[in-house]
PDB file of C-alpha atoms and ligand atoms in Angstrom:
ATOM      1  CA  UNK S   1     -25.174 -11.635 -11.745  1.00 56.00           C
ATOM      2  CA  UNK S   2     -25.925  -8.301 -13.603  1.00 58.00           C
ATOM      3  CA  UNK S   3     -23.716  -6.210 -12.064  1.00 78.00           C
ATOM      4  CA  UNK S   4     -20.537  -8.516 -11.841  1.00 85.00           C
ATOM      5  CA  UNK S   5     -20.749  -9.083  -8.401  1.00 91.00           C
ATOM      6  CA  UNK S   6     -19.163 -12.402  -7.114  1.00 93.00           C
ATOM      7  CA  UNK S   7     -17.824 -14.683  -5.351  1.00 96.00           C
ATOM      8  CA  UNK S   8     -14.231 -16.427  -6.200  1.00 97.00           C
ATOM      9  CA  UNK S   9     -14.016 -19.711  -4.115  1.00 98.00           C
ATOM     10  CA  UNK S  10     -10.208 -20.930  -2.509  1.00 98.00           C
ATOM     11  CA  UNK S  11      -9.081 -24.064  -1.969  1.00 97.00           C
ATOM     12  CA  UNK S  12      -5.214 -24.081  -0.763  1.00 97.00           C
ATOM     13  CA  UNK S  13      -4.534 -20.884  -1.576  1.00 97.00           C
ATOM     14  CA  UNK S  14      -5.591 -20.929  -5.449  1.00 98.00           C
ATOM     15  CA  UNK S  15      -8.338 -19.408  -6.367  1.00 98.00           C
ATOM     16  CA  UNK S  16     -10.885 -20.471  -9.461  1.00 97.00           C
ATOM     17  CA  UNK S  17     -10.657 -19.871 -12.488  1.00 95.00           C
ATOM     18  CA  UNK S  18      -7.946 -17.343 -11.954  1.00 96.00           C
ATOM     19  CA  UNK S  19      -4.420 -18.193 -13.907  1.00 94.00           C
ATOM     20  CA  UNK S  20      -1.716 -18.858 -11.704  1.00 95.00           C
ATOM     21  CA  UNK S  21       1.404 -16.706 -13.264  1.00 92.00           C
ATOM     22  CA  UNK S  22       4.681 -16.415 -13.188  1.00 86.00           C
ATOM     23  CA  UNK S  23       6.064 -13.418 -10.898  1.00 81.00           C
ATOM     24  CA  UNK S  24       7.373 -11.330 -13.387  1.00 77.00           C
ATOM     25  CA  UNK S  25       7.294 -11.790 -17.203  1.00 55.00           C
ATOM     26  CA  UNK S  26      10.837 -11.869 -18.410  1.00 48.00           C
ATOM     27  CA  UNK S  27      12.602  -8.762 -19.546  1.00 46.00           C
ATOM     28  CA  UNK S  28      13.935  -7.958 -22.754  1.00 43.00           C
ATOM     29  CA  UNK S  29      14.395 -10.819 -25.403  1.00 45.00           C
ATOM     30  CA  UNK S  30      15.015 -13.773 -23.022  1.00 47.00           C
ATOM     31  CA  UNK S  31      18.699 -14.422 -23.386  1.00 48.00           C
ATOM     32  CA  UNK S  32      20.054 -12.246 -20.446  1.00 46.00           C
ATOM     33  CA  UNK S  33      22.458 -14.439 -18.440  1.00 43.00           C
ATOM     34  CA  UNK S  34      21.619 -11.852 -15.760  1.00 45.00           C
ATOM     35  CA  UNK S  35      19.921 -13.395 -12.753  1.00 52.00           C
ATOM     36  CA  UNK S  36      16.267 -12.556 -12.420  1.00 60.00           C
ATOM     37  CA  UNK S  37      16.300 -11.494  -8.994  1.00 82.00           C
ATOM     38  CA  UNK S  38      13.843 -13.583  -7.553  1.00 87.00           C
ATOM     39  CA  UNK S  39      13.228 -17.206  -6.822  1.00 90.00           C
ATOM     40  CA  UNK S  40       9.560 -19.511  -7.057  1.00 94.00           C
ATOM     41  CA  UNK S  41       7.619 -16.966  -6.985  1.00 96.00           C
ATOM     42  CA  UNK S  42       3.575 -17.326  -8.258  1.00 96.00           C
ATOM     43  CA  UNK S  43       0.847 -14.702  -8.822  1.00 96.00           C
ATOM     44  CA  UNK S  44      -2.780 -15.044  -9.055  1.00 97.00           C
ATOM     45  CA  UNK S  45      -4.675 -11.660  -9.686  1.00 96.00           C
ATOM     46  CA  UNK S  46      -7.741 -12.289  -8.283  1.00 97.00           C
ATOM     47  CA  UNK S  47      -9.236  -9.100  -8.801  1.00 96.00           C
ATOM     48  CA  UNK S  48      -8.915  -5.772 -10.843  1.00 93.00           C
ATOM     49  CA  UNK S  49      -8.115  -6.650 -14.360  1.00 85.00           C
ATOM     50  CA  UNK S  50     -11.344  -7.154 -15.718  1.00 84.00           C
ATOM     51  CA  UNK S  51     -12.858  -4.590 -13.471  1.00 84.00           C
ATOM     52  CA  UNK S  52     -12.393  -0.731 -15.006  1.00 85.00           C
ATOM     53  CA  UNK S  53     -14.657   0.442 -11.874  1.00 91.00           C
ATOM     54  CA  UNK S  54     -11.995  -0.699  -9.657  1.00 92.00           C
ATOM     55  CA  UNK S  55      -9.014   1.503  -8.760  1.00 94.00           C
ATOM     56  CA  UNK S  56      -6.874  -0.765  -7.782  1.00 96.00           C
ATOM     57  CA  UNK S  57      -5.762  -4.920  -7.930  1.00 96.00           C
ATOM     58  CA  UNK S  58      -5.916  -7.334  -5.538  1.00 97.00           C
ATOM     59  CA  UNK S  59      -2.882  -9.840  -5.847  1.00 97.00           C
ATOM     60  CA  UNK S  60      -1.962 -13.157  -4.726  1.00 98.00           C
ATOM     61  CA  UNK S  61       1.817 -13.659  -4.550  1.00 98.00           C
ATOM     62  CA  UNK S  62       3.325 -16.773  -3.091  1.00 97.00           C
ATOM     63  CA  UNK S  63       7.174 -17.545  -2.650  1.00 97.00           C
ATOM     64  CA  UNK S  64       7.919 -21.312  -2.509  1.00 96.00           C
ATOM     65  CA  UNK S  65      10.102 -21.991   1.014  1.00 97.00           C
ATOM     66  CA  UNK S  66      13.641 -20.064   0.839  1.00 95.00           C
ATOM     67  CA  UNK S  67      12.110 -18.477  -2.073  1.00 96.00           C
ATOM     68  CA  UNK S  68      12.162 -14.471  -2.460  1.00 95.00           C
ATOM     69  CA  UNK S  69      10.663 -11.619  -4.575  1.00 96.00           C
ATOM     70  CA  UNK S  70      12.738  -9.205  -6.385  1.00 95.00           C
ATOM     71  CA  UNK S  71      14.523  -6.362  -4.217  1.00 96.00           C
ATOM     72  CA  UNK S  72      12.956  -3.136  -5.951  1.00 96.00           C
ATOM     73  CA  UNK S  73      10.826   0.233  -5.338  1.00 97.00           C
ATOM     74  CA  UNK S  74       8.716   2.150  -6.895  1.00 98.00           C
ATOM     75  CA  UNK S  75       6.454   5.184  -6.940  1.00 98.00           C
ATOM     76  CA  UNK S  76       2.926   3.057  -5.887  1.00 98.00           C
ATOM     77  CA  UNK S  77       2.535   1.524  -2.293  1.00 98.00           C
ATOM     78  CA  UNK S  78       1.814  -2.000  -1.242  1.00 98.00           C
ATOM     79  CA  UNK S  79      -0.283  -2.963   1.481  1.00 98.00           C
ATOM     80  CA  UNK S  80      -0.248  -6.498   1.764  1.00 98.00           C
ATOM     81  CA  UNK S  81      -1.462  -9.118   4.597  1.00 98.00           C
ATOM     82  CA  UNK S  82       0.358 -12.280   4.659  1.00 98.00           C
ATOM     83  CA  UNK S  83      -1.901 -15.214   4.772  1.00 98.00           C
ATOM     84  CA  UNK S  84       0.139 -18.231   4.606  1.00 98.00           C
ATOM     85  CA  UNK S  85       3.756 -19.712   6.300  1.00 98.00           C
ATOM     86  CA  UNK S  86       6.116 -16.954   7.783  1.00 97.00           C
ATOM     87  CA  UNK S  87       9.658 -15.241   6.342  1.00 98.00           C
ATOM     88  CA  UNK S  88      10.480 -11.728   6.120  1.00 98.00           C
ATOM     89  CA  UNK S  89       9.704  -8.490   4.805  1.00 98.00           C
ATOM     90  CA  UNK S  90      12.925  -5.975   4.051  1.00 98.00           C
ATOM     91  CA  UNK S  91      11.668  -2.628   4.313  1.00 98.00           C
ATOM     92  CA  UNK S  92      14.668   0.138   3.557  1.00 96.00           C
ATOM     93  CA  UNK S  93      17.128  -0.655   5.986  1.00 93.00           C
ATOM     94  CA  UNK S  94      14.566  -2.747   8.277  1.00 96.00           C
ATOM     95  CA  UNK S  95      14.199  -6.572   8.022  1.00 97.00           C
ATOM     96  CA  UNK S  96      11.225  -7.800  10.136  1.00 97.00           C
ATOM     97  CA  UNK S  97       9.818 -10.919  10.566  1.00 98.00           C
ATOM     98  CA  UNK S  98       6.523 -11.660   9.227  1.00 98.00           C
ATOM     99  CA  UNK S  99       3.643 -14.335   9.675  1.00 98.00           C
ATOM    100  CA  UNK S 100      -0.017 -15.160   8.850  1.00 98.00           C
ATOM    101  CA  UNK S 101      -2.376 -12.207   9.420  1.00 98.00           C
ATOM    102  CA  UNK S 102       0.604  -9.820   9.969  1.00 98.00           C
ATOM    103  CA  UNK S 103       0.150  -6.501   7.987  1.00 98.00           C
ATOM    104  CA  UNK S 104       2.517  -4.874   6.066  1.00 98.00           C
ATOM    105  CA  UNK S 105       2.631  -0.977   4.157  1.00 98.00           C
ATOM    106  CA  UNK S 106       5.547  -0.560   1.676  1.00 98.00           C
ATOM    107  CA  UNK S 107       5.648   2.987   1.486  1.00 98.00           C
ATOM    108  CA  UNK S 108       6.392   4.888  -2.039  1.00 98.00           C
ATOM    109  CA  UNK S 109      10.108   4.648  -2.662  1.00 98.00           C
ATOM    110  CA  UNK S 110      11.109   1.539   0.142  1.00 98.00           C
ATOM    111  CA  UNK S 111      13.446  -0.588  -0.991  1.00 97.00           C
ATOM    112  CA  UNK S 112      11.391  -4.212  -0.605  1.00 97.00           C
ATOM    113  CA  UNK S 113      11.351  -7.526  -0.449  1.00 97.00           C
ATOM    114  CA  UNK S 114       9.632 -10.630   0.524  1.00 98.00           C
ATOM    115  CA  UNK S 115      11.715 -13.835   1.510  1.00 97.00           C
ATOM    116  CA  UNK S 116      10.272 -17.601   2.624  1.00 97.00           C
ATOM    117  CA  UNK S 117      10.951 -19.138   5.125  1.00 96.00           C
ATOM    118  CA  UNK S 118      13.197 -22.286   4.687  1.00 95.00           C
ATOM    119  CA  UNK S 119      10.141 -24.963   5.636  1.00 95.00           C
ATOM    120  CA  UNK S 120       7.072 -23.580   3.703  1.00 96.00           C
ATOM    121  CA  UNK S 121       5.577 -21.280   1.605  1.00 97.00           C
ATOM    122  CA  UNK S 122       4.968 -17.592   2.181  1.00 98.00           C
ATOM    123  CA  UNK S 123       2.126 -16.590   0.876  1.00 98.00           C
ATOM    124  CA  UNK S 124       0.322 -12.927   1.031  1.00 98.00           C
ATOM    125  CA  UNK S 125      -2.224 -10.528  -0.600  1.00 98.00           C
ATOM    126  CA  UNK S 126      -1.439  -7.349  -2.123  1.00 98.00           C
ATOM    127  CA  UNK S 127      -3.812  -4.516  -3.314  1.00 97.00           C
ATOM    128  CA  UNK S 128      -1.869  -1.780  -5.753  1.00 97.00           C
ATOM    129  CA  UNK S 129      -3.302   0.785  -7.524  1.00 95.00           C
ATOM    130  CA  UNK S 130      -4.185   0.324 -10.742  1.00 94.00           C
ATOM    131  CA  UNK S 131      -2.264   2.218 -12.297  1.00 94.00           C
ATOM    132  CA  UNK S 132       0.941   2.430 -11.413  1.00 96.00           C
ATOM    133  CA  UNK S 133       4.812   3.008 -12.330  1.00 97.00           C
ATOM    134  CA  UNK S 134       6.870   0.149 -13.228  1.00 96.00           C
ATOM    135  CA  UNK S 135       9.315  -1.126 -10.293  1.00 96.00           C
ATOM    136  CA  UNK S 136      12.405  -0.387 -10.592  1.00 96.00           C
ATOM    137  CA  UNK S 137      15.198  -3.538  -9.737  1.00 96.00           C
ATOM    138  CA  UNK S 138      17.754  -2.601  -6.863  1.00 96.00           C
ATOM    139  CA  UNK S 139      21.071  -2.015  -8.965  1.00 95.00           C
ATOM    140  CA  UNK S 140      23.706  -4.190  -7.813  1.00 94.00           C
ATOM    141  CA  UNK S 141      24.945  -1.868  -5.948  1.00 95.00           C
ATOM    142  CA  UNK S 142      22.112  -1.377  -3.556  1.00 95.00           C
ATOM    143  CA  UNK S 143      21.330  -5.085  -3.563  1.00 94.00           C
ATOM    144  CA  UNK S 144      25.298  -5.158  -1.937  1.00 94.00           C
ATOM    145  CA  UNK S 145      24.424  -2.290   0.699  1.00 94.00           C
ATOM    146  CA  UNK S 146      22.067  -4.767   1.770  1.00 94.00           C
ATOM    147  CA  UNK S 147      22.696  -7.894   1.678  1.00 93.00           C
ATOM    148  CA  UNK S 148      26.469  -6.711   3.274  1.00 94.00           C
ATOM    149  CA  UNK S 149      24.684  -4.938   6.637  1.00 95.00           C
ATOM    150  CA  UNK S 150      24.886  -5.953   9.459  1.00 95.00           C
ATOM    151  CA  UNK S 151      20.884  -6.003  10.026  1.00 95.00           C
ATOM    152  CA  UNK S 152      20.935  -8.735   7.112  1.00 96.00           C
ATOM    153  CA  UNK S 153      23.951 -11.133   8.075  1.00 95.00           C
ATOM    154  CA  UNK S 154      21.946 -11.097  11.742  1.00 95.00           C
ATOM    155  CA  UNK S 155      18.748 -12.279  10.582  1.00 95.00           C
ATOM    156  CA  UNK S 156      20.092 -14.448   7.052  1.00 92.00           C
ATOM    157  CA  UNK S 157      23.310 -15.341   8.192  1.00 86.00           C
ATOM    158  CA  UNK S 158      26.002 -15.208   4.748  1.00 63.00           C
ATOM    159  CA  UNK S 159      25.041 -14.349   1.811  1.00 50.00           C
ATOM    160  CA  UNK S 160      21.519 -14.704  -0.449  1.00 50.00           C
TER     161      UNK S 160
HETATM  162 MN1   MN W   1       6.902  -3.997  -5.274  1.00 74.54          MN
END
């Protein structure tokens, strides 16, 4: 096709010919004993990168069951639809429950993250701008405020 147009064909939740990813690339020179922050988490970028028309990227994420992304913020919003399993979405002080076809805005500055259930994947698509500030990683001290509340010990019982 001339003008790029296309289609990119599924088939459980990979797409073709797009690389699945690891989350993040690691920080720094490798050798932190610091944790990462997150656990089984995959990306596919399914659309954006090789697209300078395009404003913005459309993401695949998915967190392997009792997995989660990092806790962080950042400048850009998310909006994201979940598309596979179920788990939970902390938003600032919130934690909701999320599922399949729910619909979720992380506003500019919310504290976020996305955590698996414990049977099965969560999986979701995300569309950020494309250009966009780094995120910056909860310091420990936030990551305490949370995972301490009362709002978090109710819907994860102990600790992380
Ligand atoms: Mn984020």
């Amino acid at each position: 096709m001339t003008d790029r147009s296309k289609v990119i064909p599924s088939r459980d939740f990979r797409w073709q010919g797009i690389d699945v990813r690891r989350y993040k690339e690691q920080d720094g020179d490798g050798t932190s004993t610091e944790p990462a922050g997150f656990l089984g988490v995959i990306r596919q970028t399914l659309l954006g990168q090789e697209h300078e028309e395009l404003g913005l990227e459309l993401r695949y994420f998915e967190v392997e069951a009792a997995g989660y992304s990092s806790l962080e913020k950042h400048r850009h919003p998310h909006t994201v639809v979940i598309v596979r399993g179920d788990g939970h979405v902390i938003l600032g002080q919130e934690i909701q429950p999320v599922a399949a076809f729910d619909c979720v805005y992380v506003a500019p500055w919310t504290m976020h993250q996305f955590r698996a259930g414990r049977d099965e994947p969560l999986g979701f698509l995300c569309v950020v701008d494309r250009d966009r500030d780094r995120p910056q990683p909860a310091t420990a001290e936030e990551r305490r405020a949370i995972e301490e509340s009362e709002e978090f010990r109710r819907v994860f019982g102990g600790g992380s």
